[in-house]
PDB file of C-alpha atoms in Angstrom:
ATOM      1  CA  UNK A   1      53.775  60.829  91.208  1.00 40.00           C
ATOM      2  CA  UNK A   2      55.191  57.835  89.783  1.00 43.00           C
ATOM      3  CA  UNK A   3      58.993  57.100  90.316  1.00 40.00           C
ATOM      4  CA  UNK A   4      60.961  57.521  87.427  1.00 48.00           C
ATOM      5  CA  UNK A   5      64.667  55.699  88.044  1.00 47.00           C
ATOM      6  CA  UNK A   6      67.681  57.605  85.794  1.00 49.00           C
ATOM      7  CA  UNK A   7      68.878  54.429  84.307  1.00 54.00           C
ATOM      8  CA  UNK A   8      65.279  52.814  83.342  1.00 59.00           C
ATOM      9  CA  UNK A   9      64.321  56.097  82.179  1.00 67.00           C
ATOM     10  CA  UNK A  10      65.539  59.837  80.653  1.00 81.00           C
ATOM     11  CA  UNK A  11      64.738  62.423  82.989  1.00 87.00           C
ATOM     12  CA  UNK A  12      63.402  65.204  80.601  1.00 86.00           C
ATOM     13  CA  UNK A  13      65.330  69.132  81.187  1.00 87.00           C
ATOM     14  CA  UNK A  14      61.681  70.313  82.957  1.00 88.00           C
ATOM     15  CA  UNK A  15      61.717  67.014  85.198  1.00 89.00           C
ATOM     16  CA  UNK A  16      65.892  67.539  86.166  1.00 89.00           C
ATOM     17  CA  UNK A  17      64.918  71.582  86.849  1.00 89.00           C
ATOM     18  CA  UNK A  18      61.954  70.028  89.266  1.00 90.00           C
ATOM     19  CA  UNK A  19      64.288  68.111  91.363  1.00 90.00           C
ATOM     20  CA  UNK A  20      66.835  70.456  91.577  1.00 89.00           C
ATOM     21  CA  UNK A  21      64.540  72.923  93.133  1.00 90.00           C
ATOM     22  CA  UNK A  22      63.092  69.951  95.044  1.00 89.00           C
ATOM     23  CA  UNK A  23      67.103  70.252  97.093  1.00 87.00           C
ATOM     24  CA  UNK A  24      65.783  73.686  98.078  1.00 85.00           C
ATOM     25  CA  UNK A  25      62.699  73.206  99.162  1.00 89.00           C
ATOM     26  CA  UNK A  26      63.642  69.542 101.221  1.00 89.00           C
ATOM     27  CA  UNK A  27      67.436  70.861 101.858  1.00 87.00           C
ATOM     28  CA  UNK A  28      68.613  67.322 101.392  1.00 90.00           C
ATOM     29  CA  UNK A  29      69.964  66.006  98.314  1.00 90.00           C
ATOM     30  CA  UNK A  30      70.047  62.208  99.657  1.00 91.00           C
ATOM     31  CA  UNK A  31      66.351  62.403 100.406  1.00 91.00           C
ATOM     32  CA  UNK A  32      65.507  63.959  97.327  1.00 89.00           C
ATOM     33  CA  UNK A  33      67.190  61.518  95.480  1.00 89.00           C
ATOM     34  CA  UNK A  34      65.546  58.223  97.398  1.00 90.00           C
ATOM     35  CA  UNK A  35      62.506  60.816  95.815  1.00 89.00           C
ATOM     36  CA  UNK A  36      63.225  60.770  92.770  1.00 89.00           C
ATOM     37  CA  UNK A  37      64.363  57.274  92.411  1.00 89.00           C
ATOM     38  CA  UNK A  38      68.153  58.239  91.598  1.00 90.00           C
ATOM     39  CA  UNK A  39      71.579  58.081  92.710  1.00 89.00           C
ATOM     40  CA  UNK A  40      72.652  61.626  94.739  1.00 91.00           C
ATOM     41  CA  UNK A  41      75.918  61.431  92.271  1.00 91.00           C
ATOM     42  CA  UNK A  42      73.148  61.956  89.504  1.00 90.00           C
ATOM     43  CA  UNK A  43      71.816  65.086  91.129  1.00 89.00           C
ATOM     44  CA  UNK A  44      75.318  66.322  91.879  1.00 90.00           C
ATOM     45  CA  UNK A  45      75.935  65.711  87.700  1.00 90.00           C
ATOM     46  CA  UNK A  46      72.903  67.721  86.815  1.00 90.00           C
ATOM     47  CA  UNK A  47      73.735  70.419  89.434  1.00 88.00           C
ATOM     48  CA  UNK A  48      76.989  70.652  87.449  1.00 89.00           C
ATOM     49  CA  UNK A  49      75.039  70.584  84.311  1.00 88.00           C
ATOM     50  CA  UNK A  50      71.944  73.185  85.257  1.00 84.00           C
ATOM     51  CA  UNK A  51      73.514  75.829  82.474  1.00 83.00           C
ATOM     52  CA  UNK A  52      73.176  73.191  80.131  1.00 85.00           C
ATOM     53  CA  UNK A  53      69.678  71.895  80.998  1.00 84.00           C
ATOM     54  CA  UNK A  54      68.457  75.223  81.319  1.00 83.00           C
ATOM     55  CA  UNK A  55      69.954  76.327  77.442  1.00 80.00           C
ATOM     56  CA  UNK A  56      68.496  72.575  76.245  1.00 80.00           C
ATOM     57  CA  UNK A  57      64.993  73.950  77.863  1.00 80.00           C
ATOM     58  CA  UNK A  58      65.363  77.895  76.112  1.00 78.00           C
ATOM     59  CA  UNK A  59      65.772  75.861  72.926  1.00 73.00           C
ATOM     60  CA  UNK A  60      62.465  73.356  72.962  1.00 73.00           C
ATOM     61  CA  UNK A  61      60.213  76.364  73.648  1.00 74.00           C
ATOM     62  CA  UNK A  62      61.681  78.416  70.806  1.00 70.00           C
ATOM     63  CA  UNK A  63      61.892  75.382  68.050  1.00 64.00           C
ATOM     64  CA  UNK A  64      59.015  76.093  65.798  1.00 62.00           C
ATOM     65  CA  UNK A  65      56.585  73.522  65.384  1.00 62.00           C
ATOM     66  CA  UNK A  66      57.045  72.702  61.439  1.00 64.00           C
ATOM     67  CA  UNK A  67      53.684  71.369  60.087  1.00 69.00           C
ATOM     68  CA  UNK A  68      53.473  69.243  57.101  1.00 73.00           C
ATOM     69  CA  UNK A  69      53.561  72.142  54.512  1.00 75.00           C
ATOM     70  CA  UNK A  70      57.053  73.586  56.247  1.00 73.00           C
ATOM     71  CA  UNK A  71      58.052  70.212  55.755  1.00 74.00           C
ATOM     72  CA  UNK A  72      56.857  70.083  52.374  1.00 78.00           C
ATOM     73  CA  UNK A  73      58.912  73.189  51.583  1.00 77.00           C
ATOM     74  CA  UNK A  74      62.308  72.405  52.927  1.00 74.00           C
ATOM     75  CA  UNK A  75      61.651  69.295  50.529  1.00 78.00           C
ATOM     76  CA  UNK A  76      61.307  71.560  47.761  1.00 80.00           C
ATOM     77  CA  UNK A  77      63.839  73.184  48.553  1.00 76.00           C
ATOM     78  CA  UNK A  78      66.388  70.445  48.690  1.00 74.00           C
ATOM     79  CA  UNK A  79      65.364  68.573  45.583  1.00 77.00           C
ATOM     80  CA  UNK A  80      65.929  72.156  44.037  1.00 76.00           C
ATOM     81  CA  UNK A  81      69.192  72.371  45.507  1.00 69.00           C
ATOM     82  CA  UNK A  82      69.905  68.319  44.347  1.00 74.00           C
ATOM     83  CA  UNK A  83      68.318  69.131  40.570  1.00 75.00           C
ATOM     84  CA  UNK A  84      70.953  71.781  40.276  1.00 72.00           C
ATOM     85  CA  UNK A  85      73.967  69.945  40.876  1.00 73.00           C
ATOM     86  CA  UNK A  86      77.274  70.866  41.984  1.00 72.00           C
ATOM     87  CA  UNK A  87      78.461  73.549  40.836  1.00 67.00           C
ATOM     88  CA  UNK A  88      81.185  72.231  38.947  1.00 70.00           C
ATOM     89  CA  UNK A  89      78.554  70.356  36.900  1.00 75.00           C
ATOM     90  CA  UNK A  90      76.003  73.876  36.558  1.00 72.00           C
ATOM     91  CA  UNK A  91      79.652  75.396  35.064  1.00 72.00           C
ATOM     92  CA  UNK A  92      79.929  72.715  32.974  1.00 75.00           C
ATOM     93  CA  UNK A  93      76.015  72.515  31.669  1.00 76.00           C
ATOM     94  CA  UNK A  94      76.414  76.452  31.159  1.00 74.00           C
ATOM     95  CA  UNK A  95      79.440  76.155  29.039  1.00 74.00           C
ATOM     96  CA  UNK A  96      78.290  73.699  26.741  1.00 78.00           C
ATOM     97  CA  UNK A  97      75.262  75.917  26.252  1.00 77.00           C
ATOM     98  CA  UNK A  98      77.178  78.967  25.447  1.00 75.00           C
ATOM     99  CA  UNK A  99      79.157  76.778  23.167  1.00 77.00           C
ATOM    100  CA  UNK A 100      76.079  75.625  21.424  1.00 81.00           C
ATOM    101  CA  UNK A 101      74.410  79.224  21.310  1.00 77.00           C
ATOM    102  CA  UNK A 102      78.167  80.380  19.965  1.00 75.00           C
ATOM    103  CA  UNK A 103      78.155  77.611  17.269  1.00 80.00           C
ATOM    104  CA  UNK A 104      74.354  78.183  16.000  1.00 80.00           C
ATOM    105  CA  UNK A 105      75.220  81.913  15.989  1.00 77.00           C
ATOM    106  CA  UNK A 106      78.228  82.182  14.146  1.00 77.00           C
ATOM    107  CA  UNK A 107      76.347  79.407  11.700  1.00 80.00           C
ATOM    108  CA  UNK A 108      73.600  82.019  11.154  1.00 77.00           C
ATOM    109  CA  UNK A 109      75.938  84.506  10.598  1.00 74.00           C
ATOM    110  CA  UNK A 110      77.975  82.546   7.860  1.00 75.00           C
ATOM    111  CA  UNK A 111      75.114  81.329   6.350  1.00 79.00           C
ATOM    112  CA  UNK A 112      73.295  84.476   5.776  1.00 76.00           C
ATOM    113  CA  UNK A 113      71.743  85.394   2.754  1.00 78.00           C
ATOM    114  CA  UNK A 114      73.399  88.857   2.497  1.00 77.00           C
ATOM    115  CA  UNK A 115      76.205  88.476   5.020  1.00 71.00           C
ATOM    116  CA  UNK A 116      77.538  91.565   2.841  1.00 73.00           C
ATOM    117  CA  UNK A 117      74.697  93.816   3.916  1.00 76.00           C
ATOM    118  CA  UNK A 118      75.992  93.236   7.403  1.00 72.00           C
ATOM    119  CA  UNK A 119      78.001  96.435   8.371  1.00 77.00           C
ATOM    120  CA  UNK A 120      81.532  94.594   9.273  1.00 77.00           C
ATOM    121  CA  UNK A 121      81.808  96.617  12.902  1.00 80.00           C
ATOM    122  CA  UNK A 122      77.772  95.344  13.373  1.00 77.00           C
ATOM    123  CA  UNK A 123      80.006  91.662  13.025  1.00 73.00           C
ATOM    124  CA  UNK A 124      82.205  92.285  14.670  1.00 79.00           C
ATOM    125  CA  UNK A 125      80.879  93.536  17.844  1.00 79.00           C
ATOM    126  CA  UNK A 126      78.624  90.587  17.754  1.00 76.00           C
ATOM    127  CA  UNK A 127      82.078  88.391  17.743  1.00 75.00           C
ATOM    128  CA  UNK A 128      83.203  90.497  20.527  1.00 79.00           C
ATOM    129  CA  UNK A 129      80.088  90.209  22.483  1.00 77.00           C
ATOM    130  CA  UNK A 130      80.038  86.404  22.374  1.00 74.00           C
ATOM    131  CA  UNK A 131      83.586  86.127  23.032  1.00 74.00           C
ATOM    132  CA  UNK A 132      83.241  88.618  26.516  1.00 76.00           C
ATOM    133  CA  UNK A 133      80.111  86.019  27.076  1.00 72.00           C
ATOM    134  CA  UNK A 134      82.410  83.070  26.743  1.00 69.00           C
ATOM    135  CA  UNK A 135      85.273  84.651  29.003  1.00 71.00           C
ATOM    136  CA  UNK A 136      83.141  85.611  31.654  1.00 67.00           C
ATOM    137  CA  UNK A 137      81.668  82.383  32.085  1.00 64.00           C
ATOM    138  CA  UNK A 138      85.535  81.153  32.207  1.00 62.00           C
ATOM    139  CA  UNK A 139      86.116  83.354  35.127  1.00 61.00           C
ATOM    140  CA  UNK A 140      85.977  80.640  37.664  1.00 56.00           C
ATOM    141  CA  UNK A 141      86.218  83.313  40.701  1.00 58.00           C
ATOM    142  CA  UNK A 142      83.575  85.485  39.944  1.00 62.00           C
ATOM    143  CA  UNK A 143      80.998  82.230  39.181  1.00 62.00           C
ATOM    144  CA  UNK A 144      81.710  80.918  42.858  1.00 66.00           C
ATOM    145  CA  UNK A 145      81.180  84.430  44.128  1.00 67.00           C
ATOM    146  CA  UNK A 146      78.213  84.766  42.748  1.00 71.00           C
ATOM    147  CA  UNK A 147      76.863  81.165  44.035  1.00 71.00           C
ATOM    148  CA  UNK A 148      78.209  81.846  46.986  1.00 71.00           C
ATOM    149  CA  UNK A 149      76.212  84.556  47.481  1.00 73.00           C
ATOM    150  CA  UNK A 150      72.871  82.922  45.751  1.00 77.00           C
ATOM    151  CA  UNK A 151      73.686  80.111  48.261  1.00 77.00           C
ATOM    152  CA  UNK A 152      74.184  82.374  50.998  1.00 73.00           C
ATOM    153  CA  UNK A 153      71.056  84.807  50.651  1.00 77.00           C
ATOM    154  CA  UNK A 154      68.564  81.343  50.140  1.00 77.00           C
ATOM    155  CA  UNK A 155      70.122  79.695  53.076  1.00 75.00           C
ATOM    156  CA  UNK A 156      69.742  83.026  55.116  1.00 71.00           C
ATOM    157  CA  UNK A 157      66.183  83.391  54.225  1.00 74.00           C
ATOM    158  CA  UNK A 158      65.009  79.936  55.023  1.00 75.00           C
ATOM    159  CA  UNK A 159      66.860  80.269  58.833  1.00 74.00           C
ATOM    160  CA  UNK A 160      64.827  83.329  59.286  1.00 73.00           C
ATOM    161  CA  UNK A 161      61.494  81.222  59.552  1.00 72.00           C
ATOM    162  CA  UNK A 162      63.519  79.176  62.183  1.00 72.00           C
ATOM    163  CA  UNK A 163      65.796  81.272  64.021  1.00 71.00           C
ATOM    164  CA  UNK A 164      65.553  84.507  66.034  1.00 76.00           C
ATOM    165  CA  UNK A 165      67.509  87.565  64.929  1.00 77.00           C
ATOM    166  CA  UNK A 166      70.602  86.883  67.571  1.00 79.00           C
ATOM    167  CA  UNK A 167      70.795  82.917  66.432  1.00 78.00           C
ATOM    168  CA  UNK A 168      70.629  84.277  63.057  1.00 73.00           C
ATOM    169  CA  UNK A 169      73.157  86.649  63.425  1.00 77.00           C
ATOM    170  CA  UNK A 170      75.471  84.041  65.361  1.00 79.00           C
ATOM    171  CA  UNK A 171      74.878  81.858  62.218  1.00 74.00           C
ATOM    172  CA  UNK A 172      76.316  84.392  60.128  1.00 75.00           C
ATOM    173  CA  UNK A 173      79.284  85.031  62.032  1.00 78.00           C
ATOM    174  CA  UNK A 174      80.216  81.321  61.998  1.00 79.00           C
ATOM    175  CA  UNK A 175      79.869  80.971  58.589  1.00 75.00           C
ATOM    176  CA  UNK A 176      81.743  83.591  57.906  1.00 75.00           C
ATOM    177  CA  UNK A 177      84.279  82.371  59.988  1.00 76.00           C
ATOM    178  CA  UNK A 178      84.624  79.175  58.452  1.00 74.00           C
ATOM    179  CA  UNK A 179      84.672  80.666  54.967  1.00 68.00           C
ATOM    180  CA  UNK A 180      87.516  82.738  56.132  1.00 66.00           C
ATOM    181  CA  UNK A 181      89.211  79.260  57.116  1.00 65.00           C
ATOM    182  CA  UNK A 182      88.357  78.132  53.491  1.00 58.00           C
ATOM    183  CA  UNK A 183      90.214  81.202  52.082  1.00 54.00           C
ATOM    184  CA  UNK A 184      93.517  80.616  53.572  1.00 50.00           C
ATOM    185  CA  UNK A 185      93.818  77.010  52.068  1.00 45.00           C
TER     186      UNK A 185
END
C-alpha cells in the first residue's frame, strides 16, 4: 500500500479508523506512524478525535445517494419556493386581489339592472361577507401562522426522503427551539 503523508494528502474517516486499529495490532504508535507516513502528534489528534471520525463515518453511509431526478425535484421545489416570494410580498399580491374582487363586486352590485329586486339583508350579508374576507386577510398573525405551518409541513416532508426518524425528530426539536427564540424578540 502506497504511503499517503497527512499534509500532501486527507486521510479519509475509513483510512484514520485503519490506523488507529493499526496501534493495536503493532502496539506502537511511532512505528505506525513512520507506516503511515505521518507525524505520531497526528495519530495522538485523531485518537482525540475517534468520536468524531466515527459520527463523520455513521453519516456517509446513511447520506442518500440523490440521482438526477432528486436533484431535479429539490430544484422544483426551490424555484416554487423563489416564484412565491416573501411573504410580505404574497400578503401584499393577496390584498390587492381582494381589493380588486371587492371593487368589481360592489360595481356589479351597483350596477345591477334590478338592484331593487335584491332583498336588502341578501346585500347586505354580501357587504358583510367581503368585509370579514378583507379583515381576515388583515390579520397579520394568523397569515404567518398559517405559512408557518405550510412552510413547516413541506420542509418536514422533503427531510423525510433524507433523514431517519431520530434526525428528523432532532430537526424538529431545533426548530422549534429557535422559533421559540424568535417569539421572545
Amino acid at each position: 500500500m502506497l504511503k499517503k503523508r497527512a499534509g500532501s494528502k486527507e486521510f479519509s474517516p475509513e483510512e484514520k479508523v485503519e490506523i488507529l486499529k493499526d496501534i493495536s495490532v503493532i502496539g506502537n504508535v511511532s512505528k505506525v506512524a513512520q507506516k503511515w507516513g505521518v507525524s505520531r502528534q497526528t495519530i495522538y489528534n485523531w485518537k482525540a478525535e475517534r468520536s468524531k471520525i466515527d459520527d463523520e463515518i455513521v453519516l456517509r453511509e446513511n447520506k442518500p445517494d440523490l440521482d438526477n431526478s432528486s436533484i431535479l425535484e429539490l430544484e422544483k421545489y426551490r424555484n416554487v419556493l423563489s416564484d412565491l416570494g416573501t411573504l410580505e410580498q404574497r400578503k401584499e399580491k393577496m390584498s390587492a386581489k381582494v381589493e380588486f374582487m371587492l371593487m368589481k363586486i360592489t360595481t356589479l352590485l351597483e350596477n345591477h339592472p334590478d338592484l331593487d329586486a335584491i332583498h336588502p339583508k341578501d346585500l347586505s350579508k354580501i357587504m358583510k361577507d367581503l368585509h370579514d374576507v378583507r379583515k381576515e386577510l388583515s390579520n397579520e398573525p394568523t397569515i404567518i401562522i398559517e405559512y408557518k405551518n405550510k412552510v413547516r409541513e413541506q420542509t418536514l416532508q422533503v427531510l423525510q426522503d433524507f433523514l431517519n426518524m431520530d434526525q428528523l425528530r432532532e430537526f424538529a426539536q431545533r426548530m422549534e427551539a429557535i422559533e421559540a427564540d424568535y417569539e421572545l424578540i
